[in-house]
mmCIF file of C-alpha atoms in Angstrom:
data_model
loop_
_atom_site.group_PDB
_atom_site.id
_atom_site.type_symbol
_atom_site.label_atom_id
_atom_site.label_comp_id
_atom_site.label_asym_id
_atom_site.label_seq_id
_atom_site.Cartn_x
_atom_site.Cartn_y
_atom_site.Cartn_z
ATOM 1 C CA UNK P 1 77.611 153.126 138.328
ATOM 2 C CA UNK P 2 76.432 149.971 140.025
ATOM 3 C CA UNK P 3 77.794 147.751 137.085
ATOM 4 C CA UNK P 4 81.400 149.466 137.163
ATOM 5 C CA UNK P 5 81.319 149.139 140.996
ATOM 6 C CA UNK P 6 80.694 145.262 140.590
ATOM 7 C CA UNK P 7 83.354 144.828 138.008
ATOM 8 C CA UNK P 8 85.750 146.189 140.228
ATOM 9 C CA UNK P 9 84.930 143.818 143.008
ATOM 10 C CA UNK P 10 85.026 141.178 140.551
ATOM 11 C CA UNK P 11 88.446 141.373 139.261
ATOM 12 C CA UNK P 12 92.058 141.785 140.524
ATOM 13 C CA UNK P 13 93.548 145.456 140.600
ATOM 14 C CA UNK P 14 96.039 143.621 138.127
ATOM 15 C CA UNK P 15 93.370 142.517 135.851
ATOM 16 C CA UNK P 16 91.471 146.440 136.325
ATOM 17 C CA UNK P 17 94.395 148.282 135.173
ATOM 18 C CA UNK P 18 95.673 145.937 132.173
ATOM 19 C CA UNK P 19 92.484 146.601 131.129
ATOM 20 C CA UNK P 20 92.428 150.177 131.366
ATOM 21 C CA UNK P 21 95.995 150.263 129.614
ATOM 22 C CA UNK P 22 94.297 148.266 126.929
ATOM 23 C CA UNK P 23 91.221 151.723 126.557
ATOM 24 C CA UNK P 24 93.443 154.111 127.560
ATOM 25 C CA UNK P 25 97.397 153.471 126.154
ATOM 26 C CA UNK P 26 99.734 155.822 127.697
ATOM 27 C CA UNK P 27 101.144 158.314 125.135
ATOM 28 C CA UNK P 28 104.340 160.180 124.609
ATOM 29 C CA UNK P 29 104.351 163.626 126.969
ATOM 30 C CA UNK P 30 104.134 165.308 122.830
ATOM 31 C CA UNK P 31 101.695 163.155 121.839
ATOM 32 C CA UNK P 32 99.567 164.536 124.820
ATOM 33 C CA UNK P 33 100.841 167.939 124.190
ATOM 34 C CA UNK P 34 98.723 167.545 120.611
ATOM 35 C CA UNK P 35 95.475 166.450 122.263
ATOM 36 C CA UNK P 36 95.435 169.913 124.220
ATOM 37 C CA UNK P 37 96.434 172.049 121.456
ATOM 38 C CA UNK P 38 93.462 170.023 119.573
ATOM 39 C CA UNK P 39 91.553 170.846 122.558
ATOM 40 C CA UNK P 40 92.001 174.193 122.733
ATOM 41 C CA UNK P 41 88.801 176.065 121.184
ATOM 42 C CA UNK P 42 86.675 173.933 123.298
ATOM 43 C CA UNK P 43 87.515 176.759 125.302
ATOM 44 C CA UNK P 44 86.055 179.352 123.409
ATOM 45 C CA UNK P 45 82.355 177.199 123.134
ATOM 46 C CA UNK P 46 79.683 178.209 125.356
ATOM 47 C CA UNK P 47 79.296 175.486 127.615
ATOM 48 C CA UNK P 48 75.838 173.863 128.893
ATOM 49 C CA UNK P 49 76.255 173.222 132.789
ATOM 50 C CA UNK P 50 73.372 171.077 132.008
ATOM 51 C CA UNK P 51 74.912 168.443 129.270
ATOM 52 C CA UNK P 52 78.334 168.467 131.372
ATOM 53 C CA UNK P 53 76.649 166.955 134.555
ATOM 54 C CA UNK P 54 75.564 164.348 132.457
ATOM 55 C CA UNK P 55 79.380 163.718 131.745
ATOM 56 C CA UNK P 56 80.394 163.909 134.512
ATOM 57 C CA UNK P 57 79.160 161.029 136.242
ATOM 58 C CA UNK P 58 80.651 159.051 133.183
ATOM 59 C CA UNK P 59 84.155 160.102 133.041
ATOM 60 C CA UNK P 60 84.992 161.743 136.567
ATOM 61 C CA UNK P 61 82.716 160.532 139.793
ATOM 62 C CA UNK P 62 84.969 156.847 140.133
ATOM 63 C CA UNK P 63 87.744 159.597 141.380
ATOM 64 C CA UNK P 64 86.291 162.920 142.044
ATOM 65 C CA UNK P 65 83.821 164.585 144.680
ATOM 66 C CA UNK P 66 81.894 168.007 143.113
ATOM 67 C CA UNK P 67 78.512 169.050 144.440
ATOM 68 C CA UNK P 68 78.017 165.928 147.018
ATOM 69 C CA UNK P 69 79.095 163.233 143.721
ATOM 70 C CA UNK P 70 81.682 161.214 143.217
ATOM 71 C CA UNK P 71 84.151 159.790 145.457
ATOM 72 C CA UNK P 72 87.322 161.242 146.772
ATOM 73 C CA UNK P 73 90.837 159.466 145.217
ATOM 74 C CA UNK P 74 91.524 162.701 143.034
ATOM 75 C CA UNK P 75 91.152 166.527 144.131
ATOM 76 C CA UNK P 76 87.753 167.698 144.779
ATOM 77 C CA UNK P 77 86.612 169.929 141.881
ATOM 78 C CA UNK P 78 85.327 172.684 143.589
ATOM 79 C CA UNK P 79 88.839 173.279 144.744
ATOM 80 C CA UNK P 80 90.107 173.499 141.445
ATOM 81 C CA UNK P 81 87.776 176.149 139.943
ATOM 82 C CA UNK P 82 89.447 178.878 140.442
ATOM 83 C CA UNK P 83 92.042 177.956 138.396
ATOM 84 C CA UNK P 84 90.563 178.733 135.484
ATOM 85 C CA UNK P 85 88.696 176.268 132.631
ATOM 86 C CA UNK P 86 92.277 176.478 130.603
ATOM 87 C CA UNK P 87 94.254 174.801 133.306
ATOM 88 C CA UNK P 88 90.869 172.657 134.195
ATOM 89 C CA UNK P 89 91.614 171.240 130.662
ATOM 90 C CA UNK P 90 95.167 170.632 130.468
ATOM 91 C CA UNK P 91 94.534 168.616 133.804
ATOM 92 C CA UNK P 92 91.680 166.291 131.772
ATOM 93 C CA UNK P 93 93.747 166.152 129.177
ATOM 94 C CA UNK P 94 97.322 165.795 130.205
ATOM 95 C CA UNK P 95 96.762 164.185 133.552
ATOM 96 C CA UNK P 96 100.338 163.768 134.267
ATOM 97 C CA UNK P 97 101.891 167.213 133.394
ATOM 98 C CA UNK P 98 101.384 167.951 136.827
ATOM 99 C CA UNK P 99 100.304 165.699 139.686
ATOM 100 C CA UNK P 100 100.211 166.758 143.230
ATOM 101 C CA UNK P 101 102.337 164.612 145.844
ATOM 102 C CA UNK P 102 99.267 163.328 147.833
ATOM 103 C CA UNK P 103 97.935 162.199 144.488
ATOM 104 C CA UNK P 104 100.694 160.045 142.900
ATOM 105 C CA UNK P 105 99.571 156.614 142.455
ATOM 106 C CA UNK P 106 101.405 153.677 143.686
ATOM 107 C CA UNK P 107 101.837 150.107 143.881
ATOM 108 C CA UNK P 108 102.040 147.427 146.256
ATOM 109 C CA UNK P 109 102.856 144.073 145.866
ATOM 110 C CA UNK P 110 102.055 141.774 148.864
ATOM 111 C CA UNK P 111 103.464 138.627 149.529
ATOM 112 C CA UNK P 112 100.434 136.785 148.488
ATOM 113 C CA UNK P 113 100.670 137.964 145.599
ATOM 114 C CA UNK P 114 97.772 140.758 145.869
ATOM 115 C CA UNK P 115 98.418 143.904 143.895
ATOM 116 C CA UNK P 116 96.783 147.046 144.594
ATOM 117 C CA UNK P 117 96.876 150.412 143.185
ATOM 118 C CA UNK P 118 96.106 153.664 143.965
ATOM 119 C CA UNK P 119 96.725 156.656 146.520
ATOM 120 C CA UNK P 120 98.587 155.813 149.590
ATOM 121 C CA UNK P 121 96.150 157.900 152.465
ATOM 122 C CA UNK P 122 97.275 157.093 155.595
ATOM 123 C CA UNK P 123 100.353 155.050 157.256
ATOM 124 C CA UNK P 124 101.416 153.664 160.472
ATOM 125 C CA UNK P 125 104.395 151.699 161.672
ATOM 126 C CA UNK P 126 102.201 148.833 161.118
ATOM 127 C CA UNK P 127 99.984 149.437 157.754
ATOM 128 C CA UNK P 128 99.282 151.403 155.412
ATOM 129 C CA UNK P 129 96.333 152.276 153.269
ATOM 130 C CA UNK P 130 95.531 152.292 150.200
ATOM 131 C CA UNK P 131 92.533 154.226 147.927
ATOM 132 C CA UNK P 132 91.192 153.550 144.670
ATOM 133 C CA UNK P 133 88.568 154.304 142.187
ATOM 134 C CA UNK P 134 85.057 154.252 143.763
ATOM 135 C CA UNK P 135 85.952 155.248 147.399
ATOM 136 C CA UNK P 136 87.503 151.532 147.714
ATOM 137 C CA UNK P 137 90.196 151.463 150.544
ATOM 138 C CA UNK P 138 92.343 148.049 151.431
ATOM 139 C CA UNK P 139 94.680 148.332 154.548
ATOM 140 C CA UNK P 140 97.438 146.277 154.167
ATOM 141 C CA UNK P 141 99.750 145.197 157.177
ATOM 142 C CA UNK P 142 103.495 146.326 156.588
ATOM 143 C CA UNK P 143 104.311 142.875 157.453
ATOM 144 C CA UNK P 144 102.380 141.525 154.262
ATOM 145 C CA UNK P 145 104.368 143.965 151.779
ATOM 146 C CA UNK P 146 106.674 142.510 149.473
ATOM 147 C CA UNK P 147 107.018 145.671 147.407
ATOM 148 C CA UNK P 148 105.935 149.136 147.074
ATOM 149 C CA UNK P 149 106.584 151.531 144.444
ATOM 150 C CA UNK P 150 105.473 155.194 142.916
ATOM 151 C CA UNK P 151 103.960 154.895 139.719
ATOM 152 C CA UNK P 152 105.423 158.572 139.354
ATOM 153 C CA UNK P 153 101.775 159.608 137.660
ATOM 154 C CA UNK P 154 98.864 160.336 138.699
ATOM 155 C CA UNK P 155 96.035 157.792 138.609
ATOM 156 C CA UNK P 156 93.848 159.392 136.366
ATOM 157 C CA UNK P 157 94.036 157.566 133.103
ATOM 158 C CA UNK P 158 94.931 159.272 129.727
ATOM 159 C CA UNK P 159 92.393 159.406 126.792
ATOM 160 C CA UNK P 160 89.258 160.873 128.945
ATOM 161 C CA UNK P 161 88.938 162.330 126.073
ATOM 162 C CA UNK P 162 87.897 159.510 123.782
ATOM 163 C CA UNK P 163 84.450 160.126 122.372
ATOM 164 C CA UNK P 164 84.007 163.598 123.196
ATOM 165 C CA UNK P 165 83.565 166.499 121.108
ATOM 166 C CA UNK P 166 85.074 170.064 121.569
ATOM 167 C CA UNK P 167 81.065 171.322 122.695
ATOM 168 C CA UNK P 168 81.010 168.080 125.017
ATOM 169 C CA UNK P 169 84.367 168.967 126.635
ATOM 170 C CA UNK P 170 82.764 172.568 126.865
ATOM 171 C CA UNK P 171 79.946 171.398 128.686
ATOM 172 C CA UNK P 172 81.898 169.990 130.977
ATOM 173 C CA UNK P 173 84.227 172.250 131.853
ATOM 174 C CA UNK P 174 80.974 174.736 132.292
ATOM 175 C CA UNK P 175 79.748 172.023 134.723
#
């Protein structure tokens, strides 16, 4: 949305994802293990295509492109359909059980002390560049770098499934 958009232009990437720690606390690999098995008869709801385009914009569009919404920093969704909603939920729900190489987040630390994180989508002997939520892209000159390092995850946040109910995550994965 257009106030999520100006928050992030407001604050630091530091700021951003202290924040999103705070909502969304990383968990124990078990712990996350739990949420899916909780999860699980969402899968055997009939789904309303309708409701989960509604969530979707909510939850997904700041890092995913389905059906000409969304932006880009994670895999586009209509690749991912044909792997079935069970897998489809596992990813939601256990975001970094499996993360693809192009999509492992990273830092970088530049000598004036910026901090930016997100997908690394293009080098050069001379920059690199970086992508974040809501299509936002920062090329940084090599020169500039202090430090860069792989988060080893993927940059979707854990706990997308705060607030929704088994027929809301049904609805979505329908969508």
């Amino acid at each position: 949305t257009t106030a999520q958009i100006r928050f992030l232009r407001n604050h630091t990437q530091q700021e951003v994802r202290q924040l999103a720690l705070k909502v969304f606390p990383p968990t124990a690999p078990n712990q996350r293990q739990a949420i899916v098995d909780a999860f699980q008869p969402a899968l055997n709801l009939n789904g309303d295509a309708a409701k989960g385009r509604e969530i979707f914009p909510q939850r997904c569009t700041s890092c995913h492109h389905l059906g000409g919404a969304g932006y880009a920093l994670g895999p586009d969704l209509a690749s991912v359909q044909s792997n079935g909603k069970a897998k489809l939920l596992v990813s939601i729900l256990d975001p970094n059980r499996e993360v693809a190489p192009q999509y492992i987040a990273f830092e970088v630390e530049t000598k004036d002390d910026e901090s930016y994180v997100g997908i690394i989508v293009n080098e050069t002997t001379a920059s690199l560049t970086i992508r974040q939520p809501y299509g936002k892209e920062d090329v940084i000159a090599r020169s500039n770098i202090k430090s860069m390092r792989s988060q080893k995850l993927s940059l979707m946040p854990e706990g997308l499934e705060q607030g929704l109910s088994h027929q809301d995550l049904a609805n979505l994965l329908e969508f």
